[in-house]
PDB file of C-alpha atoms in Angstrom:
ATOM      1  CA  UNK A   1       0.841   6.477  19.115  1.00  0.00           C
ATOM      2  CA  UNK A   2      -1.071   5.758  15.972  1.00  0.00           C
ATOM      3  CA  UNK A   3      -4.697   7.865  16.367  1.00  0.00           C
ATOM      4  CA  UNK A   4      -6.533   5.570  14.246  1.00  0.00           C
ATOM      5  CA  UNK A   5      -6.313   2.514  16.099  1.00  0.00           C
ATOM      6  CA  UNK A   6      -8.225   4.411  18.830  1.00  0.00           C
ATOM      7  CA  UNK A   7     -10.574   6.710  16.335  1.00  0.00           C
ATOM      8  CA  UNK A   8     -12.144   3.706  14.034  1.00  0.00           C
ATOM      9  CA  UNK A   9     -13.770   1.633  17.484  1.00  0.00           C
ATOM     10  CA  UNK A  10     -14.430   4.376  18.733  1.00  0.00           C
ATOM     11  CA  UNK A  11     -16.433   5.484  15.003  1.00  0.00           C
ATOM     12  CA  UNK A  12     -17.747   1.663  14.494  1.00  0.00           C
ATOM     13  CA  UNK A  13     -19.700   1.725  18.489  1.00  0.00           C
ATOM     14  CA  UNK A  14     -20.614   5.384  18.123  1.00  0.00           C
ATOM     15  CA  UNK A  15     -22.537   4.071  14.475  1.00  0.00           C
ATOM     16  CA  UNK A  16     -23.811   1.621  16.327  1.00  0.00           C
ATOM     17  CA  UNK A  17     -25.173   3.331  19.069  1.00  0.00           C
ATOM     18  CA  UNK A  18     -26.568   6.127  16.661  1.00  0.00           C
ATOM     19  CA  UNK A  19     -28.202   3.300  14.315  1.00  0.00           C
ATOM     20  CA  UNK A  20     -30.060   1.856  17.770  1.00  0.00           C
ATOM     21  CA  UNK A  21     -30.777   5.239  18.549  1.00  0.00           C
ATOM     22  CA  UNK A  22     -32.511   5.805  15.536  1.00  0.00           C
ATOM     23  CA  UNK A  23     -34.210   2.660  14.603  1.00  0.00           C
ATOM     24  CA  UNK A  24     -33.421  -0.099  17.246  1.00  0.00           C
ATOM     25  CA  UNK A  25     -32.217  -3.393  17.016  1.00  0.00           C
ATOM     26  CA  UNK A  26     -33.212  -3.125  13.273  1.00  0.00           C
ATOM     27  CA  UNK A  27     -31.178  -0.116  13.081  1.00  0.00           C
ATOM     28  CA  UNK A  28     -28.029  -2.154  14.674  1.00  0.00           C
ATOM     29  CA  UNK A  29     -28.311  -4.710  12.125  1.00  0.00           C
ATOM     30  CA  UNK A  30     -28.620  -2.332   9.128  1.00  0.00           C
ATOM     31  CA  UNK A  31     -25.331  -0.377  10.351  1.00  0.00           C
ATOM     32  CA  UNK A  32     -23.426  -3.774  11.277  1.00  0.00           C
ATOM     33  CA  UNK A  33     -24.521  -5.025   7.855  1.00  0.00           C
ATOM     34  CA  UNK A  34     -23.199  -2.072   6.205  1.00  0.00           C
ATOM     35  CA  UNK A  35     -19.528  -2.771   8.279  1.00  0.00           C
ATOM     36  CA  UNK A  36     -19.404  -5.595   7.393  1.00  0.00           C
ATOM     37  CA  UNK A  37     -19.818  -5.052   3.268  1.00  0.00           C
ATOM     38  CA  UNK A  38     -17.375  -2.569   3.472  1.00  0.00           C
ATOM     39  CA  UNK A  39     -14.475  -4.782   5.031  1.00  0.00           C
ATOM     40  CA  UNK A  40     -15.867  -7.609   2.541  1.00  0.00           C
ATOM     41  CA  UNK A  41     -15.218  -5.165  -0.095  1.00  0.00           C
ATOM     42  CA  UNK A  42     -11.646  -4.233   1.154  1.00  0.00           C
ATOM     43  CA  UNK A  43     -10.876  -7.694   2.004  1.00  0.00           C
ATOM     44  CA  UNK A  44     -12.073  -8.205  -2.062  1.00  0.00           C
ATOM     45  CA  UNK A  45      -9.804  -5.540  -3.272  1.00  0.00           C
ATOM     46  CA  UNK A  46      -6.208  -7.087  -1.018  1.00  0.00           C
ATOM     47  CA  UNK A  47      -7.288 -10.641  -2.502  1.00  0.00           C
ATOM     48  CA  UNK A  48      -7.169  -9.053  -6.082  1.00  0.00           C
ATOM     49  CA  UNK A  49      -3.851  -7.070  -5.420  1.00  0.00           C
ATOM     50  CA  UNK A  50      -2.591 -10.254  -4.186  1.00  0.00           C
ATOM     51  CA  UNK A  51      -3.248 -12.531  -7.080  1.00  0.00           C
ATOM     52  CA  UNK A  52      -1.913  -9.697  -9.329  1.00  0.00           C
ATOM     53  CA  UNK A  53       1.095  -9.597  -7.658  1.00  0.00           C
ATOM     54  CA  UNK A  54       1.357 -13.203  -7.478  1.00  0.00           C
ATOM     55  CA  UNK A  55       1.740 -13.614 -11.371  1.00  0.00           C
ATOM     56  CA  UNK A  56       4.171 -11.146 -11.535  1.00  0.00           C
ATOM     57  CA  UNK A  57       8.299 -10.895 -10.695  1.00  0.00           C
ATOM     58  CA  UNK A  58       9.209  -9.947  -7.098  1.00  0.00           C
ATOM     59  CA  UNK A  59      10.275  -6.378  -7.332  1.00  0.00           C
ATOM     60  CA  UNK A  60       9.640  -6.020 -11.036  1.00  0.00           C
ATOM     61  CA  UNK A  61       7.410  -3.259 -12.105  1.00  0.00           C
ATOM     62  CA  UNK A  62       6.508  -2.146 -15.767  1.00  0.00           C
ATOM     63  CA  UNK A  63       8.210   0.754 -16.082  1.00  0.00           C
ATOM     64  CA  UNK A  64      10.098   2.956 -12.753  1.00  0.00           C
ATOM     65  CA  UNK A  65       9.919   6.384 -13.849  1.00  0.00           C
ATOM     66  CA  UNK A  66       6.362   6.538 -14.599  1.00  0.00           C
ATOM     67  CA  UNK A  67       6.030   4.167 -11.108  1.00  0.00           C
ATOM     68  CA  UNK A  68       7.830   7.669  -9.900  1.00  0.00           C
ATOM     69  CA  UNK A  69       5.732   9.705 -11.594  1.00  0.00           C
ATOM     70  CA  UNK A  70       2.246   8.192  -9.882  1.00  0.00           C
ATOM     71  CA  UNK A  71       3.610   7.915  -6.221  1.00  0.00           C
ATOM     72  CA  UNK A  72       2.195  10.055  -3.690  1.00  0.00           C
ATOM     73  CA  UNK A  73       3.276  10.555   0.389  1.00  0.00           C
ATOM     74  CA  UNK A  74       1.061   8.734   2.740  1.00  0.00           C
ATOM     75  CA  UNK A  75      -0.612   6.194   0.705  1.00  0.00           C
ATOM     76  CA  UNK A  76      -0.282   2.822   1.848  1.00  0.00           C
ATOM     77  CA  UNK A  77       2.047  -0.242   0.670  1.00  0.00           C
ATOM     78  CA  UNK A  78      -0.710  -1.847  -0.758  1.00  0.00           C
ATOM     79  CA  UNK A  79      -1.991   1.186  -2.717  1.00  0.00           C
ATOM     80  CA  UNK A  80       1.840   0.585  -4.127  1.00  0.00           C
ATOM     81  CA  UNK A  81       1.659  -2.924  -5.159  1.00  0.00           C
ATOM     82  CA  UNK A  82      -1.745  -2.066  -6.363  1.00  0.00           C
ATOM     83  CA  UNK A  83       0.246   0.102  -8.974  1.00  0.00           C
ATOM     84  CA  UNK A  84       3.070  -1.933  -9.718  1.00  0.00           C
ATOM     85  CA  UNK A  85       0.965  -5.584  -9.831  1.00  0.00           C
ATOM     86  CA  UNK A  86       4.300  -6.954  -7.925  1.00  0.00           C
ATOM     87  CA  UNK A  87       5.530  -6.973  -4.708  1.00  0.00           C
ATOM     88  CA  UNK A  88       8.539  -4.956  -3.967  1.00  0.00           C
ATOM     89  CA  UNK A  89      11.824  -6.856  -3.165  1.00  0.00           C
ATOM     90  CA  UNK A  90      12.505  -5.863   0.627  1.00  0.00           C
ATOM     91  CA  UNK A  91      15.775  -3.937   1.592  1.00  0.00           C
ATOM     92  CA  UNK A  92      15.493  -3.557   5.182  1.00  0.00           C
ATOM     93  CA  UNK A  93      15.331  -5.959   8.085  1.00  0.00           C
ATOM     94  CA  UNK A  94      12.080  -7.822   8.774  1.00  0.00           C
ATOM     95  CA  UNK A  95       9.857  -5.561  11.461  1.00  0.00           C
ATOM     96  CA  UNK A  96      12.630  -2.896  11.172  1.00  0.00           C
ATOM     97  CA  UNK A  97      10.897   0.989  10.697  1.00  0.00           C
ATOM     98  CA  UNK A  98      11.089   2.201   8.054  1.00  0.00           C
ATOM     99  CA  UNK A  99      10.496  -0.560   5.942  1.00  0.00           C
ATOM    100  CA  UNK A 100      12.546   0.058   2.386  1.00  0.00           C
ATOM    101  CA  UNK A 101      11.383  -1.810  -0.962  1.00  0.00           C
ATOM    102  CA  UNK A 102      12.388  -1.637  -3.724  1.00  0.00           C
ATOM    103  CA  UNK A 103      10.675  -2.283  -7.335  1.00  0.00           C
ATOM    104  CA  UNK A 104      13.213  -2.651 -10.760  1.00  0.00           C
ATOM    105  CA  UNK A 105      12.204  -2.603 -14.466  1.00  0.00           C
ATOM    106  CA  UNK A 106      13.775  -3.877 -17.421  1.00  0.00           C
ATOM    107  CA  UNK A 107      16.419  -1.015 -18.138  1.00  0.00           C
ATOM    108  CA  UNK A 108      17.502  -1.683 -14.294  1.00  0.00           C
ATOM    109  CA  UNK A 109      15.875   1.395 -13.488  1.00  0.00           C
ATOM    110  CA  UNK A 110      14.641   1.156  -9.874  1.00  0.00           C
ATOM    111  CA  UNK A 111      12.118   3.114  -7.373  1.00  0.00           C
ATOM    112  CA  UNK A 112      13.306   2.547  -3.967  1.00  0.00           C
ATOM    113  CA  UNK A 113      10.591   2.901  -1.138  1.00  0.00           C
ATOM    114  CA  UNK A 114      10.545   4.143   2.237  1.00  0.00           C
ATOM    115  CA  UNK A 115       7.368   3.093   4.425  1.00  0.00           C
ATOM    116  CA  UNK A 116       7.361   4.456   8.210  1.00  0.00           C
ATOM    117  CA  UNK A 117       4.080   2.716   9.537  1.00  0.00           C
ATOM    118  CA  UNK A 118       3.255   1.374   6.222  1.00  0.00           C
ATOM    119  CA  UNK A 119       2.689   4.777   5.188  1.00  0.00           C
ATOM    120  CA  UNK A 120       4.975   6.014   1.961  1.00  0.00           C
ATOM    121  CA  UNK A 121       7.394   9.072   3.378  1.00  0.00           C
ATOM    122  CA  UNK A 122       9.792   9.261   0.619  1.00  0.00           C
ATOM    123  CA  UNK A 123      11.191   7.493  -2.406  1.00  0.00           C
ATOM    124  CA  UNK A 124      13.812   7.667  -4.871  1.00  0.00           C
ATOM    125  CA  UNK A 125      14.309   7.015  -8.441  1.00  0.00           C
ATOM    126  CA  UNK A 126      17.705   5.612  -9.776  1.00  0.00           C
ATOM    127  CA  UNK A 127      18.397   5.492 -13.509  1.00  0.00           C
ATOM    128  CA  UNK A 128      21.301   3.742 -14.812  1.00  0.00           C
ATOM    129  CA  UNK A 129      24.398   5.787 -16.347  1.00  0.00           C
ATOM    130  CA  UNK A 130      24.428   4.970 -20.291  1.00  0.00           C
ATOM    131  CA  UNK A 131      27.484   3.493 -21.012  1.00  0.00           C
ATOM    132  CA  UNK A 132      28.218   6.032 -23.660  1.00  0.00           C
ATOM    133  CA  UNK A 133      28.115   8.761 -21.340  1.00  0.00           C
ATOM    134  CA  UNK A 134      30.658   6.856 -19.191  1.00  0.00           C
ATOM    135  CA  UNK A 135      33.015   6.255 -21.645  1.00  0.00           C
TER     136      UNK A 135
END
């Protein structure tokens, strides 16, 4: 059961209740206000992301190993995309968990991605053999 879908209500009505507390009906609309720029400002930043991404190669991302370097567990899929200005070219079955993507660049280098609630667990970075060293 994920905590947050039960925490945030719970956080917007108990700001609401503590801005009517404080100031009234004035204080509701100051604290409702003040919701409401901040999911303007997130829906903002998704639109952005979005028309990044949109301009940009599905799965293709500048560079993987520094894509590897900058990853983190637990940040979100769009925190992802937000870094690699593409969307990531989707491995696994649609609504299967986890959800695997995966994101190339031009040496056919790739990062692949492991989401478990759209959350980042783990990752792995795959570099070509030279063909040199094969030989």
């Amino acid at each position: 059961m994920n905590l947050r879908n039960i925490f945030v209500p719970a956080g917007v009505i108990g700001l609401v209740l503590v801005g009517y507390a404080s100031a009234g009906w004035s204080g509701v609309a100051a604290v409702v206000g003040g919701l409401v720029m901040w999911a303007l400002l997130h829906f903002t930043r998704l639109m952005n992301v979005m028309k990044k991404a949109a301009n940009r190669p599905m799965g293709y991302v500048g560079s993987a190993v520094m894509l590897n370097a900058r990853l983190k567990p637990g940040v979100n899929l769009m925190h992802v995309m937000a870094m690699t200005q593409s969307l990531g070219e989707r491995l696994s079955a649609e609504n299967a968990q986890p959800e695997v993507y995966r994101w190339t660049d031009g040496t056919q280098s790739h990062v692949t991605c492991e989401f478990a609630n759209g959350r980042l667990q783990k990752w792995t970075l795959e570099r070509p053999q030279a063909e040199a060293e094969a030989e």
